Amino acid sequence: MKIDKFIKKRVMLHDGLETRFFNQHVELICPRCQQPIEPDLYQSGDFARLPEHIQAAVAARIKAITFNPEAYTRYSAPEGSLLCSAHSCEDGQGKTLVIFSYKEQQPARYIATLYALLVVSDYE
């Protein structure tokens, strides 16, 4: 399995009321098929549902993700719950993962932070 990381620094996706789509316009383009990727909060999944070897490989590439073997969600980020969204290219060569966090900062104020845009080969 090979993982290529395409974002070097964290990027804010959303700061405001809870909505389906994020209010900070960040243009994400799939490095393989050049199609736009629209991060969607309600279509994303929990990072803990990824296969264990992919979780470990992603956490090794992103400094902000910490590992706690005794916690319910073993991988965590300082800015909230880790979520991921997978984009499949038409040619079927691996997947592009969008890793981000989502947290209620104050009542009715949410923050979403993009951590990585990763291309994973041999995604199983």
mmCIF file of C-alpha atoms in Angstrom:
data_model
loop_
_atom_site.group_PDB
_atom_site.id
_atom_site.type_symbol
_atom_site.label_atom_id
_atom_site.label_comp_id
_atom_site.label_asym_id
_atom_site.label_seq_id
_atom_site.Cartn_x
_atom_site.Cartn_y
_atom_site.Cartn_z
ATOM 1 C CA MET A 1 0.000 0.000 0.000
ATOM 2 C CA LYS A 2 1.266 3.443 -0.909
ATOM 3 C CA ILE A 3 -0.072 6.729 0.485
ATOM 4 C CA ASP A 4 0.667 10.105 -1.105
ATOM 5 C CA LYS A 5 -0.192 13.251 0.873
ATOM 6 C CA PHE A 6 -1.133 16.359 -1.120
ATOM 7 C CA ILE A 7 -1.864 18.966 1.574
ATOM 8 C CA LYS A 8 0.988 20.207 3.747
ATOM 9 C CA LYS A 9 -0.876 22.339 6.325
ATOM 10 C CA ARG A 10 -4.268 22.191 7.981
ATOM 11 C CA VAL A 11 -6.997 24.207 6.258
ATOM 12 C CA MET A 12 -10.217 25.505 7.801
ATOM 13 C CA LEU A 13 -13.271 24.191 5.974
ATOM 14 C CA HIS A 14 -16.054 25.598 8.119
ATOM 15 C CA ASP A 15 -16.642 28.049 10.947
ATOM 16 C CA GLY A 16 -20.284 28.687 11.745
ATOM 17 C CA LEU A 17 -23.676 27.012 12.054
ATOM 18 C CA GLU A 18 -24.071 23.317 11.337
ATOM 19 C CA THR A 19 -24.837 22.757 7.661
ATOM 20 C CA ARG A 20 -24.349 19.963 5.200
ATOM 21 C CA PHE A 21 -21.751 21.825 3.148
ATOM 22 C CA PHE A 22 -18.833 23.803 4.488
ATOM 23 C CA ASN A 23 -18.811 27.608 4.230
ATOM 24 C CA GLN A 24 -15.081 28.186 3.607
ATOM 25 C CA HIS A 25 -14.522 27.635 -0.115
ATOM 26 C CA VAL A 26 -11.634 25.208 -0.513
ATOM 27 C CA GLU A 27 -11.207 23.733 -3.956
ATOM 28 C CA LEU A 28 -10.112 20.111 -3.756
ATOM 29 C CA ILE A 29 -9.137 18.382 -6.982
ATOM 30 C CA CYS A 30 -8.463 14.655 -7.219
ATOM 31 C CA PRO A 31 -4.799 14.269 -8.245
ATOM 32 C CA ARG A 32 -5.610 11.244 -10.384
ATOM 33 C CA CYS A 33 -8.743 12.101 -12.366
ATOM 34 C CA GLN A 34 -8.708 15.919 -11.949
ATOM 35 C CA GLN A 35 -12.364 15.883 -10.838
ATOM 36 C CA PRO A 36 -13.474 18.235 -8.048
ATOM 37 C CA ILE A 37 -14.022 16.693 -4.624
ATOM 38 C CA GLU A 38 -16.731 18.300 -2.515
ATOM 39 C CA PRO A 39 -16.321 17.396 1.175
ATOM 40 C CA ASP A 40 -19.752 16.620 2.602
ATOM 41 C CA LEU A 41 -20.295 16.281 6.329
ATOM 42 C CA TYR A 42 -23.311 13.985 6.072
ATOM 43 C CA GLN A 43 -21.773 11.674 3.451
ATOM 44 C CA SER A 44 -18.511 11.245 5.350
ATOM 45 C CA GLY A 45 -17.695 8.356 7.655
ATOM 46 C CA ASP A 46 -15.927 7.905 10.929
ATOM 47 C CA PHE A 47 -12.146 7.535 10.641
ATOM 48 C CA ALA A 48 -12.336 4.522 12.987
ATOM 49 C CA ARG A 49 -14.294 2.581 10.345
ATOM 50 C CA LEU A 50 -11.320 2.514 7.978
ATOM 51 C CA PRO A 51 -9.252 -0.687 7.995
ATOM 52 C CA GLU A 52 -6.689 -0.696 10.830
ATOM 53 C CA HIS A 53 -3.648 -0.738 8.539
ATOM 54 C CA ILE A 54 -4.926 2.338 6.682
ATOM 55 C CA GLN A 55 -5.643 4.159 9.966
ATOM 56 C CA ALA A 56 -2.094 3.470 11.161
ATOM 57 C CA ALA A 57 -0.532 4.539 7.853
ATOM 58 C CA VAL A 58 -2.569 7.767 7.734
ATOM 59 C CA ALA A 59 -1.762 8.589 11.373
ATOM 60 C CA ALA A 60 1.938 8.087 10.632
ATOM 61 C CA ARG A 61 1.727 10.693 7.837
ATOM 62 C CA ILE A 62 -0.217 13.346 9.804
ATOM 63 C CA LYS A 63 1.473 14.785 12.908
ATOM 64 C CA ALA A 64 -1.716 16.117 14.512
ATOM 65 C CA ILE A 65 -3.353 12.684 14.719
ATOM 66 C CA THR A 66 -2.520 10.964 17.995
ATOM 67 C CA PHE A 67 -2.844 7.317 18.978
ATOM 68 C CA ASN A 68 -4.337 6.230 22.312
ATOM 69 C CA PRO A 69 -4.804 2.428 22.505
ATOM 70 C CA GLU A 70 -7.092 2.658 25.552
ATOM 71 C CA ALA A 71 -9.574 5.184 24.138
ATOM 72 C CA TYR A 72 -12.808 4.225 22.398
ATOM 73 C CA THR A 73 -11.672 5.964 19.202
ATOM 74 C CA ARG A 74 -7.990 5.123 19.166
ATOM 75 C CA TYR A 75 -6.966 7.893 16.782
ATOM 76 C CA SER A 76 -7.891 11.466 17.615
ATOM 77 C CA ALA A 77 -7.169 15.039 16.585
ATOM 78 C CA PRO A 78 -7.038 18.193 18.722
ATOM 79 C CA GLU A 79 -9.724 19.951 16.636
ATOM 80 C CA GLY A 80 -12.470 17.338 17.078
ATOM 81 C CA SER A 81 -13.679 13.989 15.819
ATOM 82 C CA LEU A 82 -11.848 12.558 12.838
ATOM 83 C CA LEU A 83 -13.958 11.943 9.762
ATOM 84 C CA CYS A 84 -13.079 10.779 6.290
ATOM 85 C CA SER A 85 -14.648 10.862 2.897
ATOM 86 C CA ALA A 86 -13.562 8.580 0.046
ATOM 87 C CA HIS A 87 -13.547 9.548 -3.605
ATOM 88 C CA SER A 88 -13.278 6.800 -6.223
ATOM 89 C CA CYS A 89 -11.914 7.648 -9.639
ATOM 90 C CA GLU A 90 -13.583 6.281 -12.752
ATOM 91 C CA ASP A 91 -10.534 4.174 -13.671
ATOM 92 C CA GLY A 92 -10.682 2.366 -10.281
ATOM 93 C CA GLN A 93 -7.013 2.829 -9.318
ATOM 94 C CA GLY A 94 -7.184 3.234 -5.549
ATOM 95 C CA LYS A 95 -9.085 5.903 -3.648
ATOM 96 C CA THR A 96 -8.600 9.500 -2.637
ATOM 97 C CA LEU A 97 -9.327 10.085 1.052
ATOM 98 C CA VAL A 98 -10.249 13.453 2.516
ATOM 99 C CA ILE A 99 -9.408 13.454 6.252
ATOM 100 C CA PHE A 100 -10.958 16.223 8.355
ATOM 101 C CA SER A 101 -12.210 16.941 11.854
ATOM 102 C CA TYR A 102 -15.494 18.417 13.052
ATOM 103 C CA LYS A 103 -16.166 19.907 16.467
ATOM 104 C CA GLU A 104 -18.727 22.047 18.267
ATOM 105 C CA GLN A 105 -16.633 25.012 19.448
ATOM 106 C CA GLN A 106 -19.433 26.920 21.180
ATOM 107 C CA PRO A 107 -23.173 26.291 21.262
ATOM 108 C CA ALA A 108 -24.341 26.360 17.629
ATOM 109 C CA ARG A 109 -20.826 27.161 16.327
ATOM 110 C CA TYR A 110 -18.939 24.387 14.565
ATOM 111 C CA ILE A 111 -15.391 24.189 13.254
ATOM 112 C CA ALA A 112 -14.222 21.811 10.501
ATOM 113 C CA THR A 113 -10.525 21.452 9.715
ATOM 114 C CA LEU A 114 -9.056 19.652 6.702
ATOM 115 C CA TYR A 115 -6.000 17.561 7.589
ATOM 116 C CA ALA A 116 -5.148 15.695 4.434
ATOM 117 C CA LEU A 117 -5.984 14.796 0.891
ATOM 118 C CA LEU A 118 -4.456 11.348 0.487
ATOM 119 C CA VAL A 119 -4.189 9.031 -2.501
ATOM 120 C CA VAL A 120 -4.197 5.423 -1.302
ATOM 121 C CA SER A 121 -3.123 2.690 -3.685
ATOM 122 C CA ASP A 122 -4.276 -0.881 -3.003
ATOM 123 C CA TYR A 123 -7.153 0.241 -0.764
ATOM 124 C CA GLU A 124 -8.534 -2.907 0.901
#
